[in-house]
CSV table of C-alpha atoms and ligand atoms in Angstrom, one decimal:
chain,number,residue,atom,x,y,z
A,1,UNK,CA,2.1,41.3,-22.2
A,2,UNK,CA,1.7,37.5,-23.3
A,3,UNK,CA,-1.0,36.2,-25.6
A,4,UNK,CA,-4.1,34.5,-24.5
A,5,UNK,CA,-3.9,30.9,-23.5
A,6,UNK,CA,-5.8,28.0,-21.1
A,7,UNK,CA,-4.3,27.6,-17.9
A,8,UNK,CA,-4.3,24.6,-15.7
A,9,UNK,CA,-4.2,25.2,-12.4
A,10,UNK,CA,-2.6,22.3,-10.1
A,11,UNK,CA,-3.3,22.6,-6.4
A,12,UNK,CA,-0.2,21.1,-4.4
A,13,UNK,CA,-1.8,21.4,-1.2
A,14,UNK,CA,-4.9,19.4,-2.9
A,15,UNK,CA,-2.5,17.0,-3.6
A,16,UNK,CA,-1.3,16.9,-0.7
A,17,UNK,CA,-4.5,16.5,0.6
A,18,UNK,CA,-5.4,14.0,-1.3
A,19,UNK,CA,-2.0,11.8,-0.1
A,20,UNK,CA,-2.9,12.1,3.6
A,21,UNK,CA,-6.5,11.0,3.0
A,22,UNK,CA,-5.0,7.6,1.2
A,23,UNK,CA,-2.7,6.9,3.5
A,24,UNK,CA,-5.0,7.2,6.4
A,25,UNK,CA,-7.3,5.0,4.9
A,26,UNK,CA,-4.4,2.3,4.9
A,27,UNK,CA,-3.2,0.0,7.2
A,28,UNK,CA,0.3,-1.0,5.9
A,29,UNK,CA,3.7,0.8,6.3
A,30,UNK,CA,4.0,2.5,2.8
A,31,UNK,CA,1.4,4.8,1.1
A,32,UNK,CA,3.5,5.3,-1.8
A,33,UNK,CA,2.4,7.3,-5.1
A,34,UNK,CA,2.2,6.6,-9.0
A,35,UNK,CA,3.5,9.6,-11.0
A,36,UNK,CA,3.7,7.6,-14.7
A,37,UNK,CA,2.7,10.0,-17.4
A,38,UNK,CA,4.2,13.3,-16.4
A,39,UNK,CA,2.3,12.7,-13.0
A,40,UNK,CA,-1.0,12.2,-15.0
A,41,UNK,CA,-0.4,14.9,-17.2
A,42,UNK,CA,-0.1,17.6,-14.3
A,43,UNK,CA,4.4,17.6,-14.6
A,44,UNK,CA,6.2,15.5,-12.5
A,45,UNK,CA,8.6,18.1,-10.7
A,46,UNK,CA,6.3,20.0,-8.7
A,47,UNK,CA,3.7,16.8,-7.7
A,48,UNK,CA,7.1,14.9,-6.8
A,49,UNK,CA,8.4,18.2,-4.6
A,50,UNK,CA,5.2,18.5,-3.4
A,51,UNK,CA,4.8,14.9,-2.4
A,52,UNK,CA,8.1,14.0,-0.9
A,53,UNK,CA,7.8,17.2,1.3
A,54,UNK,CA,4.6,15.5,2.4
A,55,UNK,CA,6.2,12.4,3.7
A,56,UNK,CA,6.0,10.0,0.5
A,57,UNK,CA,8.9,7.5,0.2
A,58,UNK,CA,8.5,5.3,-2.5
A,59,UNK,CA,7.4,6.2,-6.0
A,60,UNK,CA,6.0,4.0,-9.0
A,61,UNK,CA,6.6,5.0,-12.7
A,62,UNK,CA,5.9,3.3,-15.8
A,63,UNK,CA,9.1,3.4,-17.7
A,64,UNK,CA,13.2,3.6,-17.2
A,65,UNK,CA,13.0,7.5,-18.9
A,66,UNK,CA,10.3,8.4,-16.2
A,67,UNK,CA,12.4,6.6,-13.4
A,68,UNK,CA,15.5,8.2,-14.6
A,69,UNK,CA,13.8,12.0,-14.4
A,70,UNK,CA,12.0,11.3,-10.9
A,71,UNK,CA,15.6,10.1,-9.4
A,72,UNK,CA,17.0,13.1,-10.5
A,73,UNK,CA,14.6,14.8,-8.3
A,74,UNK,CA,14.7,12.8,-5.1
A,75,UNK,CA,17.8,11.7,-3.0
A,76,UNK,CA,19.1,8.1,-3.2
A,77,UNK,CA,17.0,6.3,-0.1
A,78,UNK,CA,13.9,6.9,-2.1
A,79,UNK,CA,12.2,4.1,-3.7
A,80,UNK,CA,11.5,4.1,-7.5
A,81,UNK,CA,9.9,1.0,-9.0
A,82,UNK,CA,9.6,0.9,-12.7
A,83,UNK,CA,6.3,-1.0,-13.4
A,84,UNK,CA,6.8,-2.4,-17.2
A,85,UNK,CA,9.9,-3.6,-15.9
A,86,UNK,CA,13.5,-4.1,-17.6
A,87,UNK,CA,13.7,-4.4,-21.4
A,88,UNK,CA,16.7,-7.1,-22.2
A,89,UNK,CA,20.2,-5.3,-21.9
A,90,UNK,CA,19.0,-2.7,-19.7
A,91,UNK,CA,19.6,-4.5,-17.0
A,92,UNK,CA,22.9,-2.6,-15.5
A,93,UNK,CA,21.4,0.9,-16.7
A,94,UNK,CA,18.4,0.1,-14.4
A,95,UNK,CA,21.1,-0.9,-11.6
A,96,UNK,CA,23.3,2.3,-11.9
A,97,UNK,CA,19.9,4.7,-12.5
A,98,UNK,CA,18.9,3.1,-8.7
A,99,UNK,CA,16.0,2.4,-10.1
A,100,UNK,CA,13.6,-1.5,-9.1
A,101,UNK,CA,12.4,-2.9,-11.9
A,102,UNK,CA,9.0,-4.8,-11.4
A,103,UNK,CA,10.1,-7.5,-13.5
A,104,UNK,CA,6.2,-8.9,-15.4
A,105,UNK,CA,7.4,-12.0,-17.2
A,106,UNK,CA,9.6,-15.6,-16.5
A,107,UNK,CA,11.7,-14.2,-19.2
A,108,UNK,CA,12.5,-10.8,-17.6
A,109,UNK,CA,13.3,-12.0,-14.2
A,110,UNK,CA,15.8,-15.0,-16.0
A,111,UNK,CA,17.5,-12.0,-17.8
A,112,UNK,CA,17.4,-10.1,-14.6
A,113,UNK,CA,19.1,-12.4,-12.4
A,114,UNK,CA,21.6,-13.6,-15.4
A,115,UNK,CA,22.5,-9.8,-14.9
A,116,UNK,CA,22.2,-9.0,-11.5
A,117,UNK,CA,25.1,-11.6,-10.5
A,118,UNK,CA,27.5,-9.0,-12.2
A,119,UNK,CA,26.2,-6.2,-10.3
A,120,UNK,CA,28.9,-4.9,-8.1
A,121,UNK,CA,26.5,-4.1,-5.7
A,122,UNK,CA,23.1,-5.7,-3.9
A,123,UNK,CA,20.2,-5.9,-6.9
A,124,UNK,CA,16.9,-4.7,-6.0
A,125,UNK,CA,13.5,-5.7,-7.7
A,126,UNK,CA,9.9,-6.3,-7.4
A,127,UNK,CA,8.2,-9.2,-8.9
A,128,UNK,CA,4.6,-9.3,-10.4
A,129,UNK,CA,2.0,-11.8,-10.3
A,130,UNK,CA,-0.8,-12.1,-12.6
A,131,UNK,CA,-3.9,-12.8,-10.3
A,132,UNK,CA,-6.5,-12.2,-12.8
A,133,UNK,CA,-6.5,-9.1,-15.1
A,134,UNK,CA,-4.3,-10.8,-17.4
A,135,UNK,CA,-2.0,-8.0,-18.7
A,136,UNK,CA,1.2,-8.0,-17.1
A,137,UNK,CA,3.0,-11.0,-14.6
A,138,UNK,CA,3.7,-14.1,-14.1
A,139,UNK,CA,1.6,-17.0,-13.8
A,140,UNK,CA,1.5,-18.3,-10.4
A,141,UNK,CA,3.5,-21.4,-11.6
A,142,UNK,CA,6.0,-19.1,-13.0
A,143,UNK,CA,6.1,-18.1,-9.7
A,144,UNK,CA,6.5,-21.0,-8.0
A,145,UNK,CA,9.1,-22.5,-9.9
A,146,UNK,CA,11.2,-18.8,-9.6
A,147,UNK,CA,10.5,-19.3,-5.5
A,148,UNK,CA,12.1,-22.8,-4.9
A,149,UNK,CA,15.4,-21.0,-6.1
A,150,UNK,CA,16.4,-19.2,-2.8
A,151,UNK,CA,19.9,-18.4,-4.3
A,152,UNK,CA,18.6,-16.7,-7.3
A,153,UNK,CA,15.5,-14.8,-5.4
A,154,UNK,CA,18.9,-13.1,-2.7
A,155,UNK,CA,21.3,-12.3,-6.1
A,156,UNK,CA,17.9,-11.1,-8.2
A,157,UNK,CA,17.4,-9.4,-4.7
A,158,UNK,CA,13.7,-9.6,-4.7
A,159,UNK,CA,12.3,-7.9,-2.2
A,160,UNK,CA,8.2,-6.7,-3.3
A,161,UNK,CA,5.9,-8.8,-5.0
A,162,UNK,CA,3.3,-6.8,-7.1
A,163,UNK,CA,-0.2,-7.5,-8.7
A,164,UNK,CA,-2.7,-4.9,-9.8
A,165,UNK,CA,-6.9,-5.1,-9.3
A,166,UNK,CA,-8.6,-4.9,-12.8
A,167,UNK,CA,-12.4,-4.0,-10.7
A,168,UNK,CA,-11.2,-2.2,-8.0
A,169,UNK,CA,-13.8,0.7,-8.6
A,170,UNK,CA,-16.0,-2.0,-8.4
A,171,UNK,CA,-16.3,-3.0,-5.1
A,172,UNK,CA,-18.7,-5.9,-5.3
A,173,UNK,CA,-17.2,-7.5,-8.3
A,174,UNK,CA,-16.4,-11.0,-7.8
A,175,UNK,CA,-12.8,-10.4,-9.8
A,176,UNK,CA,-11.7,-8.7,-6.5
A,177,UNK,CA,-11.8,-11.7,-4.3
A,178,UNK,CA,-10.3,-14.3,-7.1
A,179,UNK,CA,-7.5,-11.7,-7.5
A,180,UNK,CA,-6.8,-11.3,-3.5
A,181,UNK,CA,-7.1,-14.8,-3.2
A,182,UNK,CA,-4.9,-15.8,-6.1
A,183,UNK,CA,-2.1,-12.9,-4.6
A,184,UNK,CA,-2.5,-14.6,-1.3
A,185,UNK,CA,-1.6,-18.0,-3.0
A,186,UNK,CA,1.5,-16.4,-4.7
A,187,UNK,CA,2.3,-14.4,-1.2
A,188,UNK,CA,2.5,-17.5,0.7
A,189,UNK,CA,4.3,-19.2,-1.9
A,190,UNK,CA,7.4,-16.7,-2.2
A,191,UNK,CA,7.2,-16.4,2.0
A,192,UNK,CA,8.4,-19.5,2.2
A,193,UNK,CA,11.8,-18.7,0.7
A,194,UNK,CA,11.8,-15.1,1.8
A,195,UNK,CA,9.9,-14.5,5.1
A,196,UNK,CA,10.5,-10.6,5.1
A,197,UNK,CA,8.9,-10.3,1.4
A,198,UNK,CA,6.7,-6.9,1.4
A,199,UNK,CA,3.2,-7.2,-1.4
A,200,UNK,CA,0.9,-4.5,-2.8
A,201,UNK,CA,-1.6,-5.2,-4.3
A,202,UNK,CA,-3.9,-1.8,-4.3
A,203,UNK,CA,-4.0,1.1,-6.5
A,204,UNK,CA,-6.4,3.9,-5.1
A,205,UNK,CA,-10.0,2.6,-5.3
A,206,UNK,CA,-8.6,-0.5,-3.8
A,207,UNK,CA,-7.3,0.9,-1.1
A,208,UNK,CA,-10.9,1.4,0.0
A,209,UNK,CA,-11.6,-2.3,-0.9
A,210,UNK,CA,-11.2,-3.3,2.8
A,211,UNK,CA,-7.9,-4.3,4.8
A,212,UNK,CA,-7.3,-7.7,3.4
A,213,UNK,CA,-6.6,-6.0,0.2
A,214,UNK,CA,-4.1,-3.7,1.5
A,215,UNK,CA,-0.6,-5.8,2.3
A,216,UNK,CA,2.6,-3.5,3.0
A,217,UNK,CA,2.7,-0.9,0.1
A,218,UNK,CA,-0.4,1.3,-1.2
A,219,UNK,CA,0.1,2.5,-5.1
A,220,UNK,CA,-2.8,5.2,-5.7
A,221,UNK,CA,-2.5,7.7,-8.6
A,222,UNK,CA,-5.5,9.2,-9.9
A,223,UNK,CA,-6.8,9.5,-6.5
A,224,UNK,CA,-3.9,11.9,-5.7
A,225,UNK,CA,-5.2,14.1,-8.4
A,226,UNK,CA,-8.8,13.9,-7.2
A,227,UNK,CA,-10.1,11.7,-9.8
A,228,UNK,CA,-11.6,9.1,-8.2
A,229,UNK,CA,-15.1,8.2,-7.7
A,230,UNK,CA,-16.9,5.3,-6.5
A,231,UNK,CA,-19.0,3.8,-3.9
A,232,UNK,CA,-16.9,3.8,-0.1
A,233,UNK,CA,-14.6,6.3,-1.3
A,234,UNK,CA,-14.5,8.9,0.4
A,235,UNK,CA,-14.5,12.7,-1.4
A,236,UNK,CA,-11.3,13.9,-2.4
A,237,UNK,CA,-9.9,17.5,-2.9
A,238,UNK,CA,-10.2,19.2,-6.3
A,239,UNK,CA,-6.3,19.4,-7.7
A,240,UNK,CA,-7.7,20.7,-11.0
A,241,UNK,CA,-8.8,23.7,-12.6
A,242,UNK,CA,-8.7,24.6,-16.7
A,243,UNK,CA,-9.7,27.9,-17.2
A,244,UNK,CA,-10.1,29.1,-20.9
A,245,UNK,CA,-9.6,33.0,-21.5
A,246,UNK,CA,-12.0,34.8,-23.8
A,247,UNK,CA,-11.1,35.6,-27.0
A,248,UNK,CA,-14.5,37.6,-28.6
A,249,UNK,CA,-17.6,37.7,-27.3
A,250,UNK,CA,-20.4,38.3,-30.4
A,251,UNK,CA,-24.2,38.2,-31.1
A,252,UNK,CA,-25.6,35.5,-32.8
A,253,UNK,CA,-29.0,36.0,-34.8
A,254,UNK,CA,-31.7,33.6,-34.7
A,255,UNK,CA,-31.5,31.6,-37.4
A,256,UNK,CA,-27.7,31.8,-37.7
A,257,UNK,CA,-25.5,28.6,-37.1
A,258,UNK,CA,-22.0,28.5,-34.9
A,259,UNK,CA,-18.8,26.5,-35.7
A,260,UNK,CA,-17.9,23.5,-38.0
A,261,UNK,CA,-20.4,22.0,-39.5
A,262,UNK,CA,-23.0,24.2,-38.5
A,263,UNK,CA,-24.4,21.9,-36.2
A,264,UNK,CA,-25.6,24.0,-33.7
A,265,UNK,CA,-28.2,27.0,-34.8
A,266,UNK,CA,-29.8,29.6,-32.9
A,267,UNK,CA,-33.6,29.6,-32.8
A,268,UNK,CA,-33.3,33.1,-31.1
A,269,UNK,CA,-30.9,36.2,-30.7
A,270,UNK,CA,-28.0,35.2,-28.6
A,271,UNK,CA,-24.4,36.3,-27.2
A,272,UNK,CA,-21.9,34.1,-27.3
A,273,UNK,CA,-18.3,34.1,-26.0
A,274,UNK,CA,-15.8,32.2,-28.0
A,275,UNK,CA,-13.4,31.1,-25.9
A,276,UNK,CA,-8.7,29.8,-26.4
A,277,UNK,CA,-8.7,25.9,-26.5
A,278,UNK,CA,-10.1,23.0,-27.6
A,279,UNK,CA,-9.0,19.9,-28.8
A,280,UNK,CA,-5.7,20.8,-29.7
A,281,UNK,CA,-5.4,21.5,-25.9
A,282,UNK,CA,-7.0,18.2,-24.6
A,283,UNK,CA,-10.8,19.9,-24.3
A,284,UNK,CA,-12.5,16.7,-26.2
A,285,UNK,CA,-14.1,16.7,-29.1
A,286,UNK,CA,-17.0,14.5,-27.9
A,287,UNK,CA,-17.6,17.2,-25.5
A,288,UNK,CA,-19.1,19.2,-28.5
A,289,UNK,CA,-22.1,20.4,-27.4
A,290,UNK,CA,-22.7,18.4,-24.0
A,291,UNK,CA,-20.2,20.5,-21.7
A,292,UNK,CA,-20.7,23.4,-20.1
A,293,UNK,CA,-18.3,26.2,-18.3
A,294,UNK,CA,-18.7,28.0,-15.4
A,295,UNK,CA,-18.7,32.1,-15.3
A,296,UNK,CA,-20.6,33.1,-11.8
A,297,UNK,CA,-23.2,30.5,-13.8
A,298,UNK,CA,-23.4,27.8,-15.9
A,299,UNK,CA,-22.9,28.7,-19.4
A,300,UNK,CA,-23.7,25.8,-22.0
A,301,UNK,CA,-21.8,25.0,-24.9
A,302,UNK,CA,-22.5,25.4,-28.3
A,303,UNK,CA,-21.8,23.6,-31.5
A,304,UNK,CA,-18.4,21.5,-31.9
A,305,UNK,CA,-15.1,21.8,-29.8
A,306,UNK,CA,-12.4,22.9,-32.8
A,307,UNK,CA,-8.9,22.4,-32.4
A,308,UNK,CA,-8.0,25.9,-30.5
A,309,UNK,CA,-11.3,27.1,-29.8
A,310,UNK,CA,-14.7,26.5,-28.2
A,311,UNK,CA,-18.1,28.6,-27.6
A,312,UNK,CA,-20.3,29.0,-24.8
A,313,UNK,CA,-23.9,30.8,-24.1
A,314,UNK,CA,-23.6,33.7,-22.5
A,315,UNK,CA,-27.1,35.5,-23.5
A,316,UNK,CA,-28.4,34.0,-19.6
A,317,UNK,CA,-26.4,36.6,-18.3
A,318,UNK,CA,-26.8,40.4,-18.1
A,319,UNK,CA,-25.1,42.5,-20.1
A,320,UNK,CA,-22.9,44.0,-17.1
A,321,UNK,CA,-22.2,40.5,-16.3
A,322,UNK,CA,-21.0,39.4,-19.4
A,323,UNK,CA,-17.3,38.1,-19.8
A,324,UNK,CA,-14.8,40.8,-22.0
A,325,UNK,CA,-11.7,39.3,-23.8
A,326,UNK,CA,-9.4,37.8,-21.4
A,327,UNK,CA,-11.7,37.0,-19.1
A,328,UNK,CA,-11.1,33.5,-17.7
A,329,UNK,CA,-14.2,30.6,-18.0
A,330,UNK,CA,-14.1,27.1,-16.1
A,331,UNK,CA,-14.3,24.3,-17.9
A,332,UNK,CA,-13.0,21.9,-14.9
A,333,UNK,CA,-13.1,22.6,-11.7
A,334,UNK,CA,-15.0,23.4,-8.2
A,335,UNK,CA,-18.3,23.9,-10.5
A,336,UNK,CA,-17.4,21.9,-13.1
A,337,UNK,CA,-15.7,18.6,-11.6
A,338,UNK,CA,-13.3,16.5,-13.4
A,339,UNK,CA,-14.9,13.6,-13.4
A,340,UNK,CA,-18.2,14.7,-14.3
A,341,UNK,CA,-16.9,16.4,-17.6
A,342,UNK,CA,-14.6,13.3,-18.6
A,343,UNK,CA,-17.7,11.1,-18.3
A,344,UNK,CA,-19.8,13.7,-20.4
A,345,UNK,CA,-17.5,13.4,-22.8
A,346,UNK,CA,-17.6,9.8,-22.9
A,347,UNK,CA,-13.9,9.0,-20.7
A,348,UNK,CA,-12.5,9.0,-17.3
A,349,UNK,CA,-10.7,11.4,-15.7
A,350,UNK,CA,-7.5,9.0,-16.2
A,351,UNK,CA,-8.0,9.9,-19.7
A,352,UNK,CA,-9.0,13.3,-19.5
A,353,UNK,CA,-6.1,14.7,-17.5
A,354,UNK,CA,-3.3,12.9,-19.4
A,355,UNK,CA,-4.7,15.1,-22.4
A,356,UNK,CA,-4.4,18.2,-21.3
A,357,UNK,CA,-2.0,19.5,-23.6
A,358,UNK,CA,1.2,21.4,-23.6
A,359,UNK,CA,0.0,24.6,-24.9
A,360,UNK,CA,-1.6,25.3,-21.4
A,361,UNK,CA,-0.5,27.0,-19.0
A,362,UNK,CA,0.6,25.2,-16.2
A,363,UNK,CA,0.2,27.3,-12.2
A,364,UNK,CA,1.0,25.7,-9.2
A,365,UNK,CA,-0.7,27.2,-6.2
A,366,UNK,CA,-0.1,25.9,-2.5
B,401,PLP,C1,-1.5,3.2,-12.9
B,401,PLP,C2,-1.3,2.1,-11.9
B,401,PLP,C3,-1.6,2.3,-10.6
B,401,PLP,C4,-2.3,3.5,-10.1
B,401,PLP,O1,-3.7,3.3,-10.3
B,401,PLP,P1,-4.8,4.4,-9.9
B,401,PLP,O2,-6.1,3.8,-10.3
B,401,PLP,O3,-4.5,5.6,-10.7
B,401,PLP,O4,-4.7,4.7,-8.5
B,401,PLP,C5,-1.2,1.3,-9.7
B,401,PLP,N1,-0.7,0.2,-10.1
B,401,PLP,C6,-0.4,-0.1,-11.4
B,401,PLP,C7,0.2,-1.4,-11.8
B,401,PLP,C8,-0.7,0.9,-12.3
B,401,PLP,O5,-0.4,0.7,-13.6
């Protein structure tokens, strides 16, 4: 016996899926994969497994604890780049933790090399350029002046140079071609020192930005997880499902309102099934009364999303038909598509499935 709770189901082979369609859609060497954020929410240990069975070799986390718990889960050859690079004195612990730090400032590359000519082994990092979105790197002078010291680039042991597209879901926006030209400029630039440099420049929407985008290492996430969409991509697989068990189904008289606030009020006899989850478990508030599930037909929802509960219309179906407690309804998922339901409720799926909270259930199917 357990209690009723949401589950999120998290294809592997989806994933996997998902992986092969990037990298075929990519010219260079290296079709790596971002797993910040608990693998966007979905758990890190199972999308890792899952991918490195596949055939990925290099991984890209945000921070030093998300690097240090993907090591642990992948033999030493494999490539983990930390993407907000080194804080100061953590320069060794990133060494020993065989983790590449994409060092993002002059400041943190200085501090980086002071370190790395302690190392008592070969340093490895990654260096980014700002080319245009203006969040993290160096300016392309930085760069320059950090590329006429060939000494310091071999002890620093530079061997990537990184910038990320801020329109890449976008393909027509003019941003892409000041940012590829600008990453070009830097390329050249640091090639001169070190002619065996590898760049990447492209997450996963850029990937489909054409092959002069593309350089030597591909760093998709959310199209892993099937949450991409826009124009020239191509469809991906469906990695998620949330299903939400039913906890009472009731009538409803016309006339009678339905959760907090009373916002929503029949205007003739219902049945409605009040479902386990809501905000609590990352099922939005702005989704109140815009989404709807799926259970063998659409069945809208009604009133506001509460913390650990939501309602949906059931009265379209016959009584027979009708979901009893426990029964499961889709709220994301082959009917109900992620990124469809993070738009309704006024996101992305980026957002969406890094909310899906812990209280779920989490099943891995393959
Ligand atoms: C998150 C991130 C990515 C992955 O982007 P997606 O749009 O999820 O494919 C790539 N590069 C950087 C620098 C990132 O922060």
């Amino acid at each position: 016996m357990r209690q009723l709770s949401g589950v999120l189901q998290v294809n592997l082979t989806a994933i996997r899926a998902n992986w092969q369609l990037l990298r075929s859609n990519f010219n260079g060497d290296d079709c790596a994969a971002v797993v910040k954020a608990n693998a966007y929410g979905l758990g890190v240990k199972p999308v890792v497994r899952a991918l490195f069975s596949e055939g990925c070799r290099t991984f890209f986390v945000a921070t030093y604890d998300e690097g240090v718990e993907v090591r642990s889960l992948l033999p030493d050859s494999v490539n983990i780049y930390v993407l907000q690079g080194c804080a100061a004195g953590m320069e060794f612990r990133f060494f020993e933790a065989n983790l590449i730090p994409v060092l993002i400032s002059f400041d943190m590359y200085t501090r980086w090399l002071g370190a790395a000519s302690g190392f008592p082994a070969e340093a490895k990092c990654a260096l980014k350029v700002n080319t245009g979105m203006n969040r993290l790197g160096m300016s392309l002078a930085e760069l320059e002046v950090v590329s006429q010291d060939r000494a310091g680039l071999m002890v620093a042991g530079v061997e990537l140079l990184v910038s990320h597209l801020a329109c890449a879901d976008e393909p027509s926006h003019e941003l892409n071609h000041k940012q590829l030209l600008s990453f070009e400029l830097a390329l050249e630039c640091l090639k001169i020192t070190l002619p065996n440099i590898k760049a990447s420049l492209v997450n996963s929407a850029g990937i489909f930005l054409g092959q002069a985008w593309q350089f030597d290492i591909a760093r998709p996430g959310i199209g892993l997880f099937g949450g991409v969409e826009a124009s020239g991509v191509p469809k991906f697989s469906n990695v998620v499902s949330l299903y939400l068990p039913v906890l009472q189904v009731r009538g409803l008289c016309k006339g009678e309102s339905v959760g907090y606030g009373a916002l929503w009020c029949a205007d003739h006899d219902m049945r409605i099934a009040i479902v386990s989850g809501g905000y609590g478990d990352g099922v939005l508030r702005s989704l109140s009364c815009l989404a709807s599930g799926w259970f063998n037909q659409e069945v809208p929802m009604l009133g506001r999303v509460s913390m650990d509960s939501c309602v949906f219309d059931v009265s379209a179906l016959a009584e027979a038909d009708c979901p009893r407690e426990g029964d499961l309804i889709e709220v994301i998922g082959d009917h109900r598509p992620l990124c469809d339901v993070a738009e309704q409720g006024g996101t992305i799926s980026y957002e969406f499935l890094t909310r899906l909270g812990g209280r779920l259930e989490k099943i891995y199917c393959e």
